[in-house]
PDB file of C-alpha atoms in Angstrom:
ATOM      1  CA  UNK A 250      -0.106  -0.415  -0.020  1.00 80.00           C
ATOM      2  CA  UNK A 251       1.583   3.499  -0.990  1.00 91.00           C
ATOM      3  CA  UNK A 252      -0.243   6.843   0.644  1.00 96.00           C
ATOM      4  CA  UNK A 253      -0.355   9.399  -1.782  1.00 95.00           C
ATOM      5  CA  UNK A 254       1.486  12.897  -0.739  1.00 97.00           C
ATOM      6  CA  UNK A 255       2.079  16.437  -1.677  1.00 97.00           C
ATOM      7  CA  UNK A 256       4.932  18.495  -0.308  1.00 98.00           C
ATOM      8  CA  UNK A 257       4.089  22.032   0.228  1.00 96.00           C
ATOM      9  CA  UNK A 258       7.178  24.144   0.741  1.00 96.00           C
ATOM     10  CA  UNK A 259       8.327  27.420  -0.377  1.00 94.00           C
ATOM     11  CA  UNK A 260      11.998  26.511  -0.140  1.00 94.00           C
ATOM     12  CA  UNK A 261      12.858  25.474  -3.894  1.00 95.00           C
ATOM     13  CA  UNK A 262      15.627  23.889  -1.451  1.00 95.00           C
ATOM     14  CA  UNK A 263      14.381  21.922   0.880  1.00 95.00           C
ATOM     15  CA  UNK A 264      10.930  21.048  -1.747  1.00 96.00           C
ATOM     16  CA  UNK A 265      13.432  18.812  -3.227  1.00 96.00           C
ATOM     17  CA  UNK A 266      15.187  17.342  -0.749  1.00 96.00           C
ATOM     18  CA  UNK A 267      11.891  16.448   0.987  1.00 97.00           C
ATOM     19  CA  UNK A 268      10.373  14.789  -2.307  1.00 97.00           C
ATOM     20  CA  UNK A 269      13.624  12.550  -2.635  1.00 97.00           C
ATOM     21  CA  UNK A 270      12.516  11.463   0.390  1.00 98.00           C
ATOM     22  CA  UNK A 271       9.251  10.864  -0.460  1.00 98.00           C
ATOM     23  CA  UNK A 272      10.396   9.493  -3.808  1.00 97.00           C
ATOM     24  CA  UNK A 273      12.851   6.336  -2.402  1.00 97.00           C
ATOM     25  CA  UNK A 274      10.205   5.787   0.044  1.00 97.00           C
ATOM     26  CA  UNK A 275       8.588   2.330  -0.744  1.00 96.00           C
ATOM     27  CA  UNK A 276       5.201   3.043   0.581  1.00 96.00           C
ATOM     28  CA  UNK A 277       5.251   6.548  -0.433  1.00 97.00           C
ATOM     29  CA  UNK A 278       3.978   7.925  -3.760  1.00 96.00           C
ATOM     30  CA  UNK A 279       4.468  11.350  -4.604  1.00 97.00           C
ATOM     31  CA  UNK A 280       0.856  13.211  -6.428  1.00 95.00           C
ATOM     32  CA  UNK A 281       3.681  16.553  -6.819  1.00 96.00           C
ATOM     33  CA  UNK A 282       5.320  19.277  -4.751  1.00 97.00           C
ATOM     34  CA  UNK A 283       3.865  23.227  -4.222  1.00 96.00           C
ATOM     35  CA  UNK A 284       5.554  26.160  -3.815  1.00 95.00           C
ATOM     36  CA  UNK A 285       2.699  27.606  -2.140  1.00 92.00           C
ATOM     37  CA  UNK A 286      -0.652  26.321  -1.072  1.00 91.00           C
ATOM     38  CA  UNK A 287      -3.131  27.613  -3.777  1.00 91.00           C
ATOM     39  CA  UNK A 288      -1.418  25.383  -5.717  1.00 92.00           C
ATOM     40  CA  UNK A 289      -1.241  23.129  -3.972  1.00 94.00           C
ATOM     41  CA  UNK A 290      -5.040  22.810  -2.612  1.00 91.00           C
ATOM     42  CA  UNK A 291      -5.969  23.128  -6.665  1.00 91.00           C
ATOM     43  CA  UNK A 292      -4.473  19.412  -7.146  1.00 92.00           C
ATOM     44  CA  UNK A 293      -6.539  18.606  -4.264  1.00 91.00           C
ATOM     45  CA  UNK A 294      -9.507  19.354  -6.215  1.00 86.00           C
ATOM     46  CA  UNK A 295      -8.671  16.232  -8.484  1.00 86.00           C
ATOM     47  CA  UNK A 296      -6.481  14.067  -7.033  1.00 88.00           C
ATOM     48  CA  UNK A 297      -6.978  12.086  -3.156  1.00 87.00           C
ATOM     49  CA  UNK A 298      -4.258  12.697  -0.399  1.00 93.00           C
ATOM     50  CA  UNK A 299      -3.444  10.709   2.279  1.00 94.00           C
ATOM     51  CA  UNK A 300      -0.368  12.733   3.526  1.00 97.00           C
ATOM     52  CA  UNK A 301       1.258  16.570   3.056  1.00 97.00           C
ATOM     53  CA  UNK A 302       4.659  17.314   3.764  1.00 97.00           C
ATOM     54  CA  UNK A 303       3.941  21.114   4.602  1.00 96.00           C
ATOM     55  CA  UNK A 304       5.648  23.965   5.706  1.00 94.00           C
ATOM     56  CA  UNK A 305       4.260  26.082   8.313  1.00 92.00           C
ATOM     57  CA  UNK A 306       6.365  29.694   7.390  1.00 90.00           C
ATOM     58  CA  UNK A 307       4.834  30.706   3.625  1.00 89.00           C
ATOM     59  CA  UNK A 308       4.145  34.123   2.553  1.00 85.00           C
ATOM     60  CA  UNK A 309       0.754  34.820   1.798  1.00 84.00           C
ATOM     61  CA  UNK A 310      -0.538  31.702   3.500  1.00 89.00           C
ATOM     62  CA  UNK A 311       1.162  30.195   6.287  1.00 91.00           C
ATOM     63  CA  UNK A 312       0.694  26.537   6.756  1.00 92.00           C
ATOM     64  CA  UNK A 313      -1.942  26.578   9.274  1.00 92.00           C
ATOM     65  CA  UNK A 314      -3.871  29.248   7.211  1.00 92.00           C
ATOM     66  CA  UNK A 315      -4.273  26.283   4.316  1.00 92.00           C
ATOM     67  CA  UNK A 316      -5.895  23.565   6.540  1.00 91.00           C
ATOM     68  CA  UNK A 317      -8.224  26.022   8.132  1.00 90.00           C
ATOM     69  CA  UNK A 318      -9.374  26.133   4.536  1.00 88.00           C
ATOM     70  CA  UNK A 319      -9.363  22.618   3.781  1.00 86.00           C
ATOM     71  CA  UNK A 320     -12.734  20.763   4.364  1.00 80.00           C
ATOM     72  CA  UNK A 321     -11.090  17.804   4.310  1.00 79.00           C
ATOM     73  CA  UNK A 322      -7.814  17.409   6.323  1.00 86.00           C
ATOM     74  CA  UNK A 323      -5.809  14.205   4.705  1.00 93.00           C
ATOM     75  CA  UNK A 324      -3.207  13.390   7.532  1.00 95.00           C
ATOM     76  CA  UNK A 325      -0.516  16.370   8.338  1.00 95.00           C
ATOM     77  CA  UNK A 326       3.517  16.108   9.097  1.00 96.00           C
ATOM     78  CA  UNK A 327       4.394  19.711   9.514  1.00 94.00           C
ATOM     79  CA  UNK A 328       8.015  20.883   8.530  1.00 92.00           C
ATOM     80  CA  UNK A 329       9.924  23.234   9.830  1.00 88.00           C
ATOM     81  CA  UNK A 330      13.127  25.512  11.075  1.00 84.00           C
ATOM     82  CA  UNK A 331      11.183  26.860  14.109  1.00 80.00           C
ATOM     83  CA  UNK A 332      10.353  24.096  17.386  1.00 78.00           C
ATOM     84  CA  UNK A 333       8.199  26.383  18.904  1.00 80.00           C
ATOM     85  CA  UNK A 334       5.449  25.535  16.438  1.00 79.00           C
ATOM     86  CA  UNK A 335       5.537  22.402  18.215  1.00 73.00           C
ATOM     87  CA  UNK A 336       2.351  23.068  20.470  1.00 75.00           C
ATOM     88  CA  UNK A 337      -0.067  24.670  17.790  1.00 80.00           C
ATOM     89  CA  UNK A 338       0.639  22.056  15.352  1.00 77.00           C
ATOM     90  CA  UNK A 339      -0.356  19.717  17.488  1.00 73.00           C
ATOM     91  CA  UNK A 340      -3.711  21.299  17.290  1.00 80.00           C
ATOM     92  CA  UNK A 341      -4.600  20.692  14.160  1.00 84.00           C
ATOM     93  CA  UNK A 342      -4.137  16.936  14.538  1.00 84.00           C
ATOM     94  CA  UNK A 343      -0.474  16.742  13.087  1.00 90.00           C
ATOM     95  CA  UNK A 344       0.575  13.117  12.644  1.00 93.00           C
ATOM     96  CA  UNK A 345       4.133  14.537  13.072  1.00 93.00           C
ATOM     97  CA  UNK A 346       6.281  17.608  13.210  1.00 92.00           C
ATOM     98  CA  UNK A 347       9.590  17.580  11.821  1.00 93.00           C
ATOM     99  CA  UNK A 348      12.329  20.166  12.045  1.00 92.00           C
ATOM    100  CA  UNK A 349      14.851  20.873   8.995  1.00 90.00           C
ATOM    101  CA  UNK A 350      17.106  19.113   8.132  1.00 92.00           C
ATOM    102  CA  UNK A 351      15.135  16.641   8.730  1.00 94.00           C
ATOM    103  CA  UNK A 352      17.093  13.111   9.232  1.00 95.00           C
ATOM    104  CA  UNK A 353      16.437  10.125   7.466  1.00 96.00           C
ATOM    105  CA  UNK A 354      15.587   8.137  10.343  1.00 96.00           C
ATOM    106  CA  UNK A 355      13.357  10.524  11.780  1.00 96.00           C
ATOM    107  CA  UNK A 356      11.554  11.095   8.705  1.00 97.00           C
ATOM    108  CA  UNK A 357      11.019   7.014   8.011  1.00 97.00           C
ATOM    109  CA  UNK A 358       9.697   7.253  12.094  1.00 97.00           C
ATOM    110  CA  UNK A 359       7.388  10.158  10.346  1.00 96.00           C
ATOM    111  CA  UNK A 360       6.428   7.777   8.411  1.00 97.00           C
ATOM    112  CA  UNK A 361       5.240   4.798   9.531  1.00 96.00           C
ATOM    113  CA  UNK A 362       3.081   6.444  12.014  1.00 95.00           C
ATOM    114  CA  UNK A 363       1.034   7.962   9.055  1.00 96.00           C
ATOM    115  CA  UNK A 364       1.190   4.450   7.580  1.00 95.00           C
ATOM    116  CA  UNK A 365      -0.226   3.071  10.968  1.00 93.00           C
ATOM    117  CA  UNK A 366      -3.091   5.793  11.290  1.00 91.00           C
ATOM    118  CA  UNK A 367      -3.929   5.138   7.648  1.00 89.00           C
ATOM    119  CA  UNK A 368      -4.498   1.246   8.213  1.00 87.00           C
ATOM    120  CA  UNK A 369      -6.039   1.639  11.554  1.00 82.00           C
ATOM    121  CA  UNK A 370      -8.130   4.067   9.894  1.00 77.00           C
ATOM    122  CA  UNK A 371      -9.432   1.508   7.036  1.00 73.00           C
ATOM    123  CA  UNK A 372      -9.644  -0.804   9.299  1.00 71.00           C
ATOM    124  CA  UNK A 373     -12.628   0.958  11.568  1.00 65.00           C
ATOM    125  CA  UNK A 374     -13.752   2.021   8.256  1.00 59.00           C
ATOM    126  CA  UNK A 375     -14.400  -1.324   7.058  1.00 58.00           C
ATOM    127  CA  UNK A 376     -16.615  -1.724   9.947  1.00 59.00           C
ATOM    128  CA  UNK A 377     -18.264   0.567  10.106  1.00 58.00           C
ATOM    129  CA  UNK A 378     -18.477   2.085   6.397  1.00 70.00           C
ATOM    130  CA  UNK A 379     -20.899   1.644   3.654  1.00 83.00           C
ATOM    131  CA  UNK A 380     -21.317  -1.507   1.520  1.00 85.00           C
ATOM    132  CA  UNK A 381     -23.235  -3.436  -0.701  1.00 88.00           C
ATOM    133  CA  UNK A 382     -24.390  -6.771  -0.961  1.00 87.00           C
ATOM    134  CA  UNK A 383     -23.436  -7.985  -4.464  1.00 90.00           C
ATOM    135  CA  UNK A 384     -24.548 -12.543  -6.129  1.00 85.00           C
ATOM    136  CA  UNK A 385     -21.418 -13.625  -7.938  1.00 85.00           C
ATOM    137  CA  UNK A 386     -20.860 -17.531  -8.372  1.00 80.00           C
ATOM    138  CA  UNK A 387     -24.334 -18.204  -6.202  1.00 75.00           C
ATOM    139  CA  UNK A 388     -22.434 -16.139  -3.646  1.00 80.00           C
ATOM    140  CA  UNK A 389     -23.356 -13.112  -1.529  1.00 84.00           C
ATOM    141  CA  UNK A 390     -20.744 -10.601  -1.036  1.00 88.00           C
ATOM    142  CA  UNK A 391     -20.266  -8.031   1.090  1.00 86.00           C
ATOM    143  CA  UNK A 392     -18.018  -5.430  -1.029  1.00 90.00           C
ATOM    144  CA  UNK A 393     -17.229  -1.919   0.981  1.00 88.00           C
ATOM    145  CA  UNK A 394     -17.876   1.017  -1.487  1.00 92.00           C
ATOM    146  CA  UNK A 395     -14.735   2.392  -0.888  1.00 90.00           C
ATOM    147  CA  UNK A 396     -13.098   0.046  -1.933  1.00 91.00           C
ATOM    148  CA  UNK A 397     -14.594  -0.428  -5.247  1.00 96.00           C
ATOM    149  CA  UNK A 398     -12.588   1.726  -8.414  1.00 96.00           C
ATOM    150  CA  UNK A 399     -15.054   0.828 -11.200  1.00 97.00           C
ATOM    151  CA  UNK A 400     -17.751  -1.344 -12.200  1.00 97.00           C
ATOM    152  CA  UNK A 401     -18.064  -2.485 -16.419  1.00 97.00           C
ATOM    153  CA  UNK A 402     -20.247  -3.859 -18.660  1.00 96.00           C
ATOM    154  CA  UNK A 403     -19.811  -7.364 -19.440  1.00 93.00           C
ATOM    155  CA  UNK A 404     -22.133  -8.460 -21.568  1.00 91.00           C
ATOM    156  CA  UNK A 405     -25.589  -9.529 -19.005  1.00 90.00           C
ATOM    157  CA  UNK A 406     -22.863  -9.192 -16.898  1.00 94.00           C
ATOM    158  CA  UNK A 407     -21.573  -6.396 -14.809  1.00 95.00           C
ATOM    159  CA  UNK A 408     -17.557  -6.532 -14.189  1.00 96.00           C
ATOM    160  CA  UNK A 409     -17.556  -5.178 -10.017  1.00 96.00           C
ATOM    161  CA  UNK A 410     -13.381  -3.934  -9.895  1.00 96.00           C
ATOM    162  CA  UNK A 411     -12.134  -3.129  -5.900  1.00 95.00           C
ATOM    163  CA  UNK A 412      -8.403  -3.482  -4.863  1.00 90.00           C
ATOM    164  CA  UNK A 413      -8.213  -6.914  -3.517  1.00 89.00           C
ATOM    165  CA  UNK A 414     -10.212  -8.592  -6.447  1.00 92.00           C
ATOM    166  CA  UNK A 415     -12.978  -8.408  -9.228  1.00 94.00           C
ATOM    167  CA  UNK A 416     -16.826  -9.936  -9.428  1.00 94.00           C
ATOM    168  CA  UNK A 417     -18.792 -10.794 -11.908  1.00 94.00           C
ATOM    169  CA  UNK A 418     -22.436  -9.521 -11.603  1.00 93.00           C
ATOM    170  CA  UNK A 419     -25.710 -10.312 -13.303  1.00 91.00           C
ATOM    171  CA  UNK A 420     -27.080  -6.640 -13.432  1.00 91.00           C
ATOM    172  CA  UNK A 421     -27.554  -4.008 -15.767  1.00 91.00           C
ATOM    173  CA  UNK A 422     -25.117  -1.161 -15.094  1.00 93.00           C
ATOM    174  CA  UNK A 423     -28.875   1.025 -14.622  1.00 90.00           C
ATOM    175  CA  UNK A 424     -29.923  -1.176 -12.456  1.00 88.00           C
ATOM    176  CA  UNK A 425     -27.027  -1.806 -10.737  1.00 92.00           C
ATOM    177  CA  UNK A 426     -25.993   2.306 -10.155  1.00 91.00           C
ATOM    178  CA  UNK A 427     -28.777   2.927  -7.823  1.00 87.00           C
ATOM    179  CA  UNK A 428     -27.129   1.033  -5.292  1.00 87.00           C
ATOM    180  CA  UNK A 429     -24.085   3.067  -5.012  1.00 91.00           C
ATOM    181  CA  UNK A 430     -23.976   5.979  -3.079  1.00 88.00           C
ATOM    182  CA  UNK A 431     -24.311   8.921  -6.005  1.00 85.00           C
ATOM    183  CA  UNK A 432     -21.174  11.415  -4.249  1.00 86.00           C
ATOM    184  CA  UNK A 433     -18.788   8.916  -4.577  1.00 90.00           C
ATOM    185  CA  UNK A 434     -19.602   7.389  -8.138  1.00 94.00           C
ATOM    186  CA  UNK A 435     -20.084   8.767 -11.544  1.00 94.00           C
ATOM    187  CA  UNK A 436     -21.032   6.460 -15.027  1.00 94.00           C
ATOM    188  CA  UNK A 437     -18.317   8.471 -17.096  1.00 95.00           C
ATOM    189  CA  UNK A 438     -19.329   5.778 -20.629  1.00 94.00           C
ATOM    190  CA  UNK A 439     -21.869   3.668 -21.550  1.00 93.00           C
ATOM    191  CA  UNK A 440     -20.090   0.490 -20.120  1.00 96.00           C
ATOM    192  CA  UNK A 441     -18.351   2.165 -16.926  1.00 96.00           C
ATOM    193  CA  UNK A 442     -18.402   3.703 -13.547  1.00 97.00           C
ATOM    194  CA  UNK A 443     -16.139   5.128 -11.639  1.00 96.00           C
ATOM    195  CA  UNK A 444     -15.689   5.437  -8.136  1.00 95.00           C
ATOM    196  CA  UNK A 445     -14.716   9.372  -8.073  1.00 93.00           C
ATOM    197  CA  UNK A 446     -12.071   8.244  -4.987  1.00 91.00           C
ATOM    198  CA  UNK A 447      -9.660   6.530  -7.261  1.00 93.00           C
ATOM    199  CA  UNK A 448      -8.846   8.843 -10.076  1.00 93.00           C
ATOM    200  CA  UNK A 449      -5.292  10.013  -9.748  1.00 91.00           C
ATOM    201  CA  UNK A 450      -5.572  11.970 -13.391  1.00 91.00           C
ATOM    202  CA  UNK A 451      -7.646  12.934 -16.356  1.00 91.00           C
ATOM    203  CA  UNK A 452      -8.023  14.505 -19.880  1.00 90.00           C
ATOM    204  CA  UNK A 453     -10.329  15.153 -22.659  1.00 87.00           C
ATOM    205  CA  UNK A 454     -10.746  11.247 -22.887  1.00 92.00           C
ATOM    206  CA  UNK A 455      -9.802   9.033 -20.444  1.00 92.00           C
ATOM    207  CA  UNK A 456     -10.375   8.892 -16.777  1.00 93.00           C
ATOM    208  CA  UNK A 457      -7.390   7.971 -15.198  1.00 94.00           C
ATOM    209  CA  UNK A 458      -7.230   4.964 -11.954  1.00 95.00           C
ATOM    210  CA  UNK A 459      -3.750   3.283 -11.418  1.00 90.00           C
ATOM    211  CA  UNK A 460      -2.721   2.187 -14.575  1.00 92.00           C
ATOM    212  CA  UNK A 461      -5.928   1.530 -16.288  1.00 95.00           C
ATOM    213  CA  UNK A 462      -7.654   3.908 -18.579  1.00 95.00           C
ATOM    214  CA  UNK A 463     -10.936   4.215 -18.441  1.00 96.00           C
ATOM    215  CA  UNK A 464     -13.103   6.344 -21.869  1.00 95.00           C
ATOM    216  CA  UNK A 465     -14.480   9.297 -20.860  1.00 93.00           C
ATOM    217  CA  UNK A 466     -18.037   9.722 -23.577  1.00 91.00           C
ATOM    218  CA  UNK A 467     -18.190  13.241 -24.880  1.00 84.00           C
ATOM    219  CA  UNK A 468     -19.392  15.640 -22.548  1.00 84.00           C
ATOM    220  CA  UNK A 469     -18.395  13.807 -19.722  1.00 86.00           C
ATOM    221  CA  UNK A 470     -15.657  15.823 -19.137  1.00 84.00           C
ATOM    222  CA  UNK A 471     -17.018  18.342 -17.401  1.00 85.00           C
ATOM    223  CA  UNK A 472     -19.439  16.130 -15.321  1.00 87.00           C
ATOM    224  CA  UNK A 473     -16.650  14.876 -13.851  1.00 89.00           C
ATOM    225  CA  UNK A 474     -15.072  17.893 -13.008  1.00 87.00           C
ATOM    226  CA  UNK A 475     -18.240  18.992 -10.972  1.00 84.00           C
ATOM    227  CA  UNK A 476     -18.041  15.771  -9.631  1.00 84.00           C
ATOM    228  CA  UNK A 477     -14.412  15.772  -7.915  1.00 82.00           C
ATOM    229  CA  UNK A 478     -15.015  19.412  -6.178  1.00 74.00           C
ATOM    230  CA  UNK A 479     -17.860  18.129  -4.802  1.00 65.00           C
ATOM    231  CA  UNK A 480     -15.728  15.515  -3.249  1.00 57.00           C
TER     232      UNK A 480
END
């Protein structure tokens, strides 16, 4: 499992150092690195982000002000050269607080903490999370909707693709779509329904989920942009 990360730091040198640490870590995926909070927020409107490496002292919008403007807050690892911000950082439920210059072992320790918290959160969501039941191979399966990546038309069946596996269900796309939460799933093609939380990037022709390119019907790009903005 990899956590999707962004790095926000107005120092290009520090940004490069942190981005390199992220790229070299097996459990992290760098979505982007940004010099200011506005660029980072624009990225987060179209990409799922699990963890932010965030500088506190930045011009125009500080790290704290940036967090105050987020409706949904990922995990935060604050990065700063000043120890006096530590208490305030933890008022923001920070996962950790790193002082510059960042030591590799201290960085890895912070990532382990973030991974543990992420796993615990997922387990809790799975216990109580939204789910549907599907019938596949004469078995009734409980599927958590936050694990569904996409649904694909497959003749008289639909193929439900999740993070772990895929299952064929005897159903029409229209019928299956009614069972899914409308704020998390959108039909982008006659043969595809996607989980908007799983979209990593898109253009006028495709939405990308992992290495898979899902075709977008004409005029569906705008619908997808609106759905991602509300997610």
